[in-house]
């Protein structure tokens, strides 16, 4: 139907589906009302026809061997033309010959049922009189005499014009009342629908009056229960857009702030090389270090942006955390070998829902941070352990640990622990864990005497079912 295929307003949709069925019901009811009214009018007037035909039948008698019909003047008045309808009668004698009344009224073609229990019952039927439809009552009246010779046929007919006129009059009056009822229903429906849609109009006005950068949750007053899911979904969208906007603003601020320093250093080094303040090889080495630092910072900024992008629209799949841990260890093995570190990998099969790149980036950043803070010839490792209700990932090192008051601040972008800048590595880890609804925490590793022997980064995931072999 067009109501479903075309975009229409809610008001038009509600009005159509409320008023149209009621209108159709009124039309159908009016049709049946007219039929029932006509039936009731016929029943009432048919009783008069039956009474008339019996009255005439009671006046028949036999005189001198002949059938006589002696109708008083008062009885004949109803058979004259009047303003309402016209009534005609006909009497046929014992031999089937016309006796009295109107010859133009067709004779009844039915036969008397002599074996009937009630032979004096009148028969009602419809016929035509001079081209006009009439309703006729026919009666086979037994004639009482010393030697009865049979029955006489008495017919009384009435034109149907007045019956139809009366039925139409009743129908029109009822139809007018139905139309008035429909007008009342339409008015009440318009009022109720308008009142019901007022919260939507209020929500629209509230959104129209907002500033372009206002993404705070909407709270229209007196919102009905049916509108609450839509408002929650809209507020959820506002929250996601606000988070995306905040991320972009942080990205621009971090990029402009952090890239300014290496670029300024690089410019100073170039100027120093042009002036000949130091040997060219020394200047080029310093410039290479500065470029490497700027490149690493740019890669971290791009990784942070990619995490936010995948948080919003990235597909989720079942990932093998142990396999991703092995891949991260292989990728960073040159750094491990450069510091002659003792690396331990204890990874059992464990599956979690997430994006493979994000999980790989999480493990790589945690492992890279552990390598950076572990002294030469030290030890570090990765553990992956599945549990009944969680999957645990640990990346531990043998560095100097972290101050208790700095455990939470290290996840802030470019935070510093001691004299070493934290960069964006742990910030990226925190964003990845938050997007997966997991939990990350840092704990100092202590020996039996309570001395700090390193740092343990622990991430807890919700487990996923093992994927099918296919």
Short mmCIF file of C-alpha atoms in Angstrom, two decimals:
data_model
loop_
_atom_site.label_atom_id
_atom_site.label_comp_id
_atom_site.label_asym_id
_atom_site.label_seq_id
_atom_site.Cartn_x
_atom_site.Cartn_y
_atom_site.Cartn_z
CA UNK A 1 0.00 0.00 0.00
CA UNK A 2 1.04 3.59 -0.54
CA UNK A 3 0.99 4.22 3.19
CA UNK A 4 3.95 1.84 3.48
CA UNK A 5 5.78 2.56 0.22
CA UNK A 6 5.87 6.34 0.47
CA UNK A 7 7.41 8.48 3.13
CA UNK A 8 4.56 10.10 5.02
CA UNK A 9 4.32 12.02 8.25
CA UNK A 10 3.46 10.16 11.43
CA UNK A 11 0.42 12.41 11.82
CA UNK A 12 -0.94 11.46 8.37
CA UNK A 13 -0.17 7.78 9.00
CA UNK A 14 -2.03 7.71 12.32
CA UNK A 15 -4.99 9.67 11.01
CA UNK A 16 -5.29 7.45 7.94
CA UNK A 17 -5.23 4.21 9.91
CA UNK A 18 -7.64 5.47 12.54
CA UNK A 19 -10.18 7.38 10.43
CA UNK A 20 -10.28 5.21 7.29
CA UNK A 21 -11.31 1.98 9.08
CA UNK A 22 -13.95 3.88 11.07
CA UNK A 23 -15.29 5.48 7.89
CA UNK A 24 -15.41 2.10 6.14
CA UNK A 25 -17.20 0.60 9.13
CA UNK A 26 -19.78 3.40 9.07
CA UNK A 27 -20.40 2.91 5.33
CA UNK A 28 -20.86 -0.84 5.69
CA UNK A 29 -23.03 -0.35 8.78
CA UNK A 30 -25.17 2.20 6.91
CA UNK A 31 -25.73 -0.25 4.05
CA UNK A 32 -26.89 -2.97 6.45
CA UNK A 33 -28.94 -0.42 8.34
CA UNK A 34 -30.86 0.49 5.18
CA UNK A 35 -31.54 -3.16 4.41
CA UNK A 36 -32.72 -3.84 7.95
CA UNK A 37 -34.84 -0.68 7.99
CA UNK A 38 -36.50 -1.67 4.73
CA UNK A 39 -37.11 -5.15 6.12
CA UNK A 40 -38.66 -3.68 9.28
CA UNK A 41 -40.89 -1.32 7.25
CA UNK A 42 -42.05 -4.22 5.06
CA UNK A 43 -42.81 -6.32 8.15
CA UNK A 44 -44.91 -3.52 9.67
CA UNK A 45 -46.87 -2.80 6.49
CA UNK A 46 -47.22 -6.50 5.68
CA UNK A 47 -49.16 -6.90 8.93
CA UNK A 48 -51.61 -4.26 7.66
CA UNK A 49 -51.91 -6.12 4.36
CA UNK A 50 -52.65 -9.38 6.19
CA UNK A 51 -55.20 -7.69 8.44
CA UNK A 52 -56.88 -6.12 5.38
CA UNK A 53 -57.06 -9.36 3.42
CA UNK A 54 -58.55 -11.18 6.41
CA UNK A 55 -61.08 -8.36 6.97
CA UNK A 56 -62.26 -8.61 3.36
CA UNK A 57 -62.36 -12.40 3.55
CA UNK A 58 -64.59 -12.25 6.62
CA UNK A 59 -67.15 -10.13 4.67
CA UNK A 60 -67.66 -12.70 1.90
CA UNK A 61 -70.96 -14.62 1.88
CA UNK A 62 -73.21 -16.65 -0.43
CA UNK A 63 -76.63 -15.34 -1.29
CA UNK A 64 -79.02 -17.28 -3.53
CA UNK A 65 -76.21 -19.60 -4.53
CA UNK A 66 -73.88 -16.75 -5.55
CA UNK A 67 -70.83 -15.33 -3.85
CA UNK A 68 -71.33 -11.76 -2.65
CA UNK A 69 -68.78 -9.25 -1.35
CA UNK A 70 -70.34 -6.56 0.78
CA UNK A 71 -67.61 -4.04 1.78
CA UNK A 72 -68.64 -1.03 3.91
CA UNK A 73 -67.58 2.44 2.84
CA UNK A 74 -65.13 2.77 5.74
CA UNK A 75 -63.34 -0.39 4.60
CA UNK A 76 -63.00 0.96 1.06
CA UNK A 77 -61.35 4.25 2.11
CA UNK A 78 -57.93 2.68 2.55
CA UNK A 79 -57.98 1.54 -1.05
CA UNK A 80 -58.28 5.01 -2.48
CA UNK A 81 -55.21 6.95 -3.65
CA UNK A 82 -53.59 8.88 -0.82
CA UNK A 83 -50.47 10.85 -0.14
CA UNK A 84 -48.67 7.89 1.38
CA UNK A 85 -49.30 4.88 -0.84
CA UNK A 86 -52.00 3.26 -2.92
CA UNK A 87 -53.76 0.01 -1.99
CA UNK A 88 -55.60 -2.23 -4.51
CA UNK A 89 -57.71 -5.29 -3.90
CA UNK A 90 -59.19 -8.06 -6.04
CA UNK A 91 -61.70 -10.83 -5.24
CA UNK A 92 -62.01 -13.92 -7.37
CA UNK A 93 -65.14 -16.09 -6.93
CA UNK A 94 -65.48 -19.80 -6.39
CA UNK A 95 -65.22 -20.50 -10.12
CA UNK A 96 -62.11 -18.44 -10.58
CA UNK A 97 -63.98 -15.51 -12.14
CA UNK A 98 -63.39 -11.87 -11.24
CA UNK A 99 -65.92 -10.72 -8.64
CA UNK A 100 -64.86 -7.35 -7.24
CA UNK A 101 -61.93 -4.92 -6.98
CA UNK A 102 -59.44 -4.02 -9.70
CA UNK A 103 -59.09 -6.25 -12.75
CA UNK A 104 -55.58 -4.89 -13.50
CA UNK A 105 -54.17 -6.55 -10.41
CA UNK A 106 -52.65 -9.84 -11.65
CA UNK A 107 -54.33 -12.90 -10.19
CA UNK A 108 -52.31 -14.97 -7.76
CA UNK A 109 -50.83 -17.96 -9.54
CA UNK A 110 -50.37 -20.09 -6.44
CA UNK A 111 -52.67 -22.91 -5.42
CA UNK A 112 -54.48 -23.42 -2.14
CA UNK A 113 -53.03 -26.11 0.07
CA UNK A 114 -56.15 -27.92 1.21
CA UNK A 115 -54.19 -30.30 3.44
CA UNK A 116 -52.41 -27.50 5.29
CA UNK A 117 -52.85 -27.27 9.03
CA UNK A 118 -53.69 -23.55 8.74
CA UNK A 119 -55.36 -23.05 5.35
CA UNK A 120 -56.27 -19.43 6.18
CA UNK A 121 -52.64 -18.23 6.27
CA UNK A 122 -52.04 -15.35 3.85
CA UNK A 123 -49.30 -15.47 1.26
CA UNK A 124 -47.01 -12.38 0.86
CA UNK A 125 -45.27 -11.84 -2.45
CA UNK A 126 -44.14 -9.07 -4.82
CA UNK A 127 -45.68 -8.36 -8.20
CA UNK A 128 -46.24 -5.53 -10.68
CA UNK A 129 -49.36 -3.39 -11.08
CA UNK A 130 -49.50 -1.14 -14.16
CA UNK A 131 -45.70 -1.17 -14.30
CA UNK A 132 -45.31 -0.22 -10.65
CA UNK A 133 -43.90 -2.66 -8.09
CA UNK A 134 -46.43 -3.73 -5.46
CA UNK A 135 -46.41 -6.00 -2.45
CA UNK A 136 -49.43 -8.36 -2.37
CA UNK A 137 -51.16 -10.44 0.33
CA UNK A 138 -53.20 -13.35 -1.08
CA UNK A 139 -55.72 -15.39 0.94
CA UNK A 140 -57.77 -18.47 -0.02
CA UNK A 141 -60.88 -17.74 2.02
CA UNK A 142 -63.34 -20.65 2.65
CA UNK A 143 -66.93 -19.53 2.08
CA UNK A 144 -69.35 -20.65 4.78
CA UNK A 145 -72.79 -21.91 3.55
CA UNK A 146 -75.12 -24.84 3.90
CA UNK A 147 -73.42 -26.51 0.98
CA UNK A 148 -69.90 -25.08 0.63
CA UNK A 149 -68.55 -25.13 -2.85
CA UNK A 150 -64.90 -24.18 -2.22
CA UNK A 151 -62.76 -21.16 -1.49
CA UNK A 152 -62.54 -17.66 -2.84
CA UNK A 153 -59.27 -15.81 -3.55
CA UNK A 154 -58.80 -12.43 -1.89
CA UNK A 155 -55.84 -10.23 -2.86
CA UNK A 156 -54.77 -6.90 -1.36
CA UNK A 157 -51.82 -5.04 -2.88
CA UNK A 158 -49.89 -1.92 -1.86
CA UNK A 159 -47.48 0.15 -3.91
CA UNK A 160 -43.93 0.10 -2.50
CA UNK A 161 -43.03 3.72 -3.11
CA UNK A 162 -43.96 4.91 0.35
CA UNK A 163 -42.16 1.99 1.99
CA UNK A 164 -38.94 2.87 0.16
CA UNK A 165 -39.46 6.56 0.94
CA UNK A 166 -39.93 5.82 4.64
CA UNK A 167 -36.88 3.53 4.71
CA UNK A 168 -34.78 6.19 2.93
CA UNK A 169 -35.98 8.84 5.38
CA UNK A 170 -34.94 6.72 8.35
CA UNK A 171 -31.68 5.86 6.60
CA UNK A 172 -30.84 9.53 5.86
CA UNK A 173 -31.56 10.59 9.42
CA UNK A 174 -29.36 7.80 10.74
CA UNK A 175 -26.67 8.59 8.18
CA UNK A 176 -26.62 12.21 9.31
CA UNK A 177 -26.09 11.09 12.87
CA UNK A 178 -23.31 8.76 11.69
CA UNK A 179 -21.71 11.65 9.79
CA UNK A 180 -21.88 13.82 12.88
CA UNK A 181 -20.29 10.99 14.86
CA UNK A 182 -17.54 10.72 12.24
CA UNK A 183 -16.86 14.47 12.47
CA UNK A 184 -16.57 14.15 16.25
CA UNK A 185 -14.21 11.17 15.91
CA UNK A 186 -12.04 12.99 13.35
CA UNK A 187 -11.86 16.09 15.56
CA UNK A 188 -10.94 14.09 18.65
CA UNK A 189 -8.39 12.05 16.67
CA UNK A 190 -6.76 15.19 15.27
CA UNK A 191 -6.53 16.66 18.75
CA UNK A 192 -5.17 13.49 20.36
CA UNK A 193 -2.63 12.85 17.57
CA UNK A 194 -1.43 16.45 17.73
CA UNK A 195 -1.03 16.22 21.50
CA UNK A 196 0.76 12.87 21.18
CA UNK A 197 3.24 14.31 18.64
CA UNK A 198 4.05 17.41 20.68
CA UNK A 199 7.13 15.77 22.31
CA UNK A 200 8.55 15.07 18.84
CA UNK A 201 7.99 18.71 17.84
CA UNK A 202 9.61 19.80 21.11
CA UNK A 203 12.61 17.56 20.39
CA UNK A 204 12.90 19.00 16.88
CA UNK A 205 12.81 22.57 18.19
CA UNK A 206 15.40 21.75 20.83
CA UNK A 207 17.75 20.32 18.20
CA UNK A 208 17.16 23.27 15.82
CA UNK A 209 18.11 25.75 18.56
CA UNK A 210 21.40 24.00 19.37
CA UNK A 211 24.79 25.33 18.42
CA UNK A 212 26.74 23.46 15.76
CA UNK A 213 29.29 22.14 18.29
CA UNK A 214 26.77 21.19 20.99
CA UNK A 215 26.70 17.39 21.21
CA UNK A 216 25.43 17.13 24.77
CA UNK A 217 22.58 14.63 25.47
CA UNK A 218 19.07 15.79 24.69
CA UNK A 219 16.40 15.69 27.37
CA UNK A 220 13.01 16.87 26.04
CA UNK A 221 10.50 17.52 28.82
CA UNK A 222 7.60 15.09 29.27
CA UNK A 223 8.87 12.65 26.66
CA UNK A 224 6.53 9.63 26.43
CA UNK A 225 7.72 6.10 27.09
CA UNK A 226 7.56 5.19 23.39
CA UNK A 227 10.00 8.01 22.53
CA UNK A 228 12.59 7.04 25.16
CA UNK A 229 14.37 4.36 23.02
CA UNK A 230 14.79 6.89 20.21
CA UNK A 231 16.15 9.50 22.65
CA UNK A 232 18.58 6.94 24.12
CA UNK A 233 19.79 6.00 20.63
CA UNK A 234 20.16 9.68 19.69
CA UNK A 235 22.10 10.41 22.88
CA UNK A 236 24.29 7.39 22.18
CA UNK A 237 25.05 8.80 18.74
CA UNK A 238 25.79 12.20 20.30
CA UNK A 239 28.21 10.55 22.73
CA UNK A 240 30.03 8.70 19.97
CA UNK A 241 30.28 11.85 17.86
CA UNK A 242 31.54 13.82 20.86
CA UNK A 243 34.18 11.17 21.55
CA UNK A 244 35.21 11.21 17.90
CA UNK A 245 35.40 15.00 17.91
CA UNK A 246 37.40 15.04 21.14
CA UNK A 247 39.76 12.48 19.68
CA UNK A 248 40.31 14.58 16.57
CA UNK A 249 40.91 17.66 18.69
CA UNK A 250 43.40 15.78 20.88
CA UNK A 251 45.10 14.40 17.78
CA UNK A 252 45.55 17.85 16.27
CA UNK A 253 46.72 19.30 19.60
CA UNK A 254 49.18 16.45 20.25
CA UNK A 255 50.50 16.47 16.72
CA UNK A 256 51.03 20.23 16.65
CA UNK A 257 52.62 20.20 20.12
CA UNK A 258 54.87 17.15 19.82
CA UNK A 259 56.01 17.52 16.22
CA UNK A 260 56.99 21.15 16.83
CA UNK A 261 59.86 20.11 19.12
CA UNK A 262 61.69 17.64 16.81
CA UNK A 263 61.17 19.97 13.85
CA UNK A 264 62.68 22.87 15.80
CA UNK A 265 65.61 20.66 16.86
CA UNK A 266 66.09 19.51 13.29
CA UNK A 267 66.13 23.10 12.06
CA UNK A 268 68.73 24.01 14.68
CA UNK A 269 70.89 21.07 13.64
CA UNK A 270 70.68 22.07 9.98
CA UNK A 271 71.67 25.66 10.83
CA UNK A 272 74.55 24.37 12.96
CA UNK A 273 75.73 22.19 10.08
CA UNK A 274 75.57 25.09 7.63
CA UNK A 275 77.67 27.27 9.96
CA UNK A 276 80.26 24.49 10.40
CA UNK A 277 79.94 24.38 14.19
CA UNK A 278 80.54 20.62 14.18
CA UNK A 279 81.78 17.96 11.79
CA UNK A 280 79.28 16.97 9.07
CA UNK A 281 79.16 13.29 10.16
CA UNK A 282 78.32 14.30 13.73
CA UNK A 283 75.61 16.71 12.57
CA UNK A 284 74.10 14.12 10.21
CA UNK A 285 74.04 11.53 13.00
CA UNK A 286 72.19 13.92 15.26
CA UNK A 287 69.78 14.77 12.46
CA UNK A 288 69.12 11.05 11.82
CA UNK A 289 68.27 10.55 15.51
CA UNK A 290 65.91 13.52 15.44
CA UNK A 291 64.22 12.24 12.27
CA UNK A 292 63.84 8.76 13.81
CA UNK A 293 62.23 10.31 16.89
CA UNK A 294 59.85 12.39 14.77
CA UNK A 295 59.00 9.36 12.62
CA UNK A 296 58.25 7.25 15.67
CA UNK A 297 56.08 9.99 17.10
CA UNK A 298 54.19 10.36 13.82
CA UNK A 299 53.64 6.61 13.67
CA UNK A 300 52.26 6.64 17.20
CA UNK A 301 49.89 9.49 16.34
CA UNK A 302 48.68 7.60 13.27
CA UNK A 303 48.24 4.44 15.35
CA UNK A 304 46.17 6.36 17.89
CA UNK A 305 43.99 7.73 15.06
CA UNK A 306 43.57 4.25 13.59
CA UNK A 307 42.51 2.84 16.96
CA UNK A 308 39.74 5.43 17.20
CA UNK A 309 38.66 4.70 13.63
CA UNK A 310 38.46 0.95 14.28
CA UNK A 311 36.65 1.56 17.55
CA UNK A 312 33.78 3.15 15.61
CA UNK A 313 33.56 1.02 12.49
CA UNK A 314 36.11 -1.78 12.68
CA UNK A 315 34.87 -5.38 12.21
CA UNK A 316 35.18 -7.78 15.15
CA UNK A 317 36.52 -11.31 14.75
CA UNK A 318 37.81 -14.15 16.89
CA UNK A 319 41.58 -13.78 17.38
CA UNK A 320 44.18 -16.18 18.78
CA UNK A 321 45.95 -14.10 21.43
CA UNK A 322 48.86 -16.57 21.75
CA UNK A 323 49.62 -16.37 18.04
CA UNK A 324 49.55 -12.56 18.09
CA UNK A 325 51.94 -12.59 21.09
CA UNK A 326 54.40 -14.76 19.14
CA UNK A 327 54.20 -12.44 16.12
CA UNK A 328 54.89 -9.38 18.30
CA UNK A 329 57.89 -11.12 19.89
CA UNK A 330 59.30 -11.97 16.45
CA UNK A 331 58.83 -8.39 15.21
CA UNK A 332 60.67 -6.92 18.23
CA UNK A 333 63.33 -9.65 18.46
CA UNK A 334 66.06 -7.33 17.05
CA UNK A 335 65.53 -4.92 19.96
CA UNK A 336 65.57 -7.85 22.42
CA UNK A 337 68.81 -9.15 20.92
CA UNK A 338 70.40 -5.67 20.86
CA UNK A 339 70.15 -5.44 24.68
CA UNK A 340 70.94 -9.16 25.17
CA UNK A 341 67.71 -9.70 27.09
CA UNK A 342 66.45 -13.03 28.38
CA UNK A 343 63.00 -13.34 26.84
CA UNK A 344 60.36 -15.82 28.07
CA UNK A 345 57.15 -16.65 26.17
CA UNK A 346 54.49 -18.64 28.01
CA UNK A 347 51.42 -18.49 25.77
CA UNK A 348 48.54 -20.96 25.81
CA UNK A 349 45.81 -21.02 23.19
CA UNK A 350 43.28 -18.31 24.05
CA UNK A 351 40.64 -16.64 21.89
CA UNK A 352 39.11 -13.17 22.26
CA UNK A 353 36.85 -10.98 20.12
CA UNK A 354 38.60 -8.00 18.60
CA UNK A 355 40.49 -6.58 15.66
CA UNK A 356 43.80 -8.39 14.90
CA UNK A 357 45.70 -5.16 14.25
CA UNK A 358 44.52 -3.58 17.51
CA UNK A 359 45.47 -6.65 19.56
CA UNK A 360 48.84 -6.87 17.83
CA UNK A 361 49.44 -3.16 18.45
CA UNK A 362 48.52 -3.61 22.12
CA UNK A 363 51.01 -6.44 22.65
CA UNK A 364 53.73 -4.66 20.63
CA UNK A 365 53.41 -1.42 22.60
CA UNK A 366 53.48 -3.22 25.95
CA UNK A 367 56.48 -5.32 24.89
CA UNK A 368 58.30 -2.29 23.43
CA UNK A 369 57.74 -0.40 26.67
CA UNK A 370 59.12 -3.36 28.64
CA UNK A 371 62.21 -3.55 26.41
CA UNK A 372 62.84 0.17 26.80
CA UNK A 373 62.76 0.03 30.62
CA UNK A 374 64.66 -3.25 31.03
CA UNK A 375 68.44 -2.88 31.51
CA UNK A 376 70.93 -4.78 29.38
CA UNK A 377 71.22 -8.49 30.16
CA UNK A 378 67.90 -8.27 32.02
CA UNK A 379 64.84 -10.47 31.66
CA UNK A 380 61.30 -9.94 30.39
CA UNK A 381 58.48 -12.03 28.98
CA UNK A 382 54.87 -12.51 27.87
CA UNK A 383 52.28 -14.78 29.44
CA UNK A 384 48.88 -15.69 27.96
CA UNK A 385 46.61 -17.78 30.19
CA UNK A 386 42.94 -18.64 29.47
CA UNK A 387 40.69 -18.92 32.52
CA UNK A 388 37.03 -20.05 32.84
CA UNK A 389 35.67 -16.51 32.71
CA UNK A 390 38.59 -14.42 31.45
CA UNK A 391 41.73 -14.43 29.35
CA UNK A 392 44.81 -12.91 30.99
CA UNK A 393 47.69 -11.26 29.11
CA UNK A 394 50.83 -10.28 31.09
CA UNK A 395 53.92 -8.47 29.86
CA UNK A 396 56.58 -8.28 32.56
CA UNK A 397 60.07 -6.81 32.75
CA UNK A 398 62.98 -6.45 35.21
CA UNK A 399 63.26 -2.70 35.15
CA UNK A 400 63.01 -0.13 37.91
CA UNK A 401 59.22 -0.31 38.16
CA UNK A 402 56.99 2.71 38.60
CA UNK A 403 56.11 5.07 41.42
CA UNK A 404 52.73 4.23 42.98
CA UNK A 405 51.40 7.76 42.41
CA UNK A 406 52.26 7.54 38.70
CA UNK A 407 50.52 4.24 37.91
CA UNK A 408 47.34 5.89 36.59
CA UNK A 409 48.94 8.94 34.98
CA UNK A 410 51.17 6.87 32.66
CA UNK A 411 48.14 6.20 30.43
CA UNK A 412 47.86 9.93 29.71
CA UNK A 413 49.43 11.05 26.44
CA UNK A 414 53.08 12.19 26.73
CA UNK A 415 53.19 11.62 30.48
CA UNK A 416 56.63 11.34 32.05
CA UNK A 417 57.88 8.81 34.57
CA UNK A 418 61.07 10.04 36.12
CA UNK A 419 63.09 11.64 33.35
CA UNK A 420 61.77 9.41 30.56
CA UNK A 421 58.90 10.58 28.41
CA UNK A 422 56.10 8.09 28.18
CA UNK A 423 55.11 9.10 24.64
CA UNK A 424 51.91 7.61 23.27
CA UNK A 425 52.60 3.89 23.68
CA UNK A 426 50.63 3.31 26.88
CA UNK A 427 47.94 5.77 25.76
CA UNK A 428 47.41 3.65 22.65
CA UNK A 429 47.23 0.54 24.86
CA UNK A 430 44.62 2.14 27.09
CA UNK A 431 42.49 3.21 24.09
CA UNK A 432 42.64 -0.30 22.62
CA UNK A 433 41.68 -1.93 25.91
CA UNK A 434 38.85 0.56 26.45
CA UNK A 435 37.45 -0.07 22.96
CA UNK A 436 37.37 -3.83 23.67
CA UNK A 437 35.75 -3.32 27.09
CA UNK A 438 38.71 -5.03 28.70
CA UNK A 439 40.77 -3.96 31.73
CA UNK A 440 44.46 -2.95 31.98
CA UNK A 441 46.52 -2.40 35.11
CA UNK A 442 50.21 -1.93 36.05
CA UNK A 443 51.80 -3.50 39.15
CA UNK A 444 55.36 -3.45 40.47
CA UNK A 445 56.98 -6.86 40.80
CA UNK A 446 58.35 -7.40 44.27
CA UNK A 447 60.78 -10.00 45.59
CA UNK A 448 60.56 -11.76 48.95
CA UNK A 449 62.12 -8.76 50.70
CA UNK A 450 59.58 -6.30 49.20
CA UNK A 451 62.10 -4.73 46.82
CA UNK A 452 60.91 -3.79 43.31
CA UNK A 453 62.34 -6.08 40.66
CA UNK A 454 60.32 -4.89 37.65
CA UNK A 455 56.89 -4.02 36.28
CA UNK A 456 53.97 -6.24 35.29
CA UNK A 457 51.37 -5.00 32.80
CA UNK A 458 48.19 -7.10 33.09
CA UNK A 459 45.26 -7.06 30.62
CA UNK A 460 42.06 -9.05 31.24
CA UNK A 461 39.76 -9.89 28.29
CA UNK A 462 36.37 -11.56 27.98
CA UNK A 463 36.98 -15.00 26.42
CA UNK A 464 35.50 -16.04 23.09
CA UNK A 465 34.56 -19.45 21.75
CA UNK A 466 37.08 -21.32 19.65
CA UNK A 467 36.42 -20.73 15.91
CA UNK A 468 35.35 -23.61 13.68
CA UNK A 469 38.01 -25.58 11.91
CA UNK A 470 36.74 -24.32 8.55
#
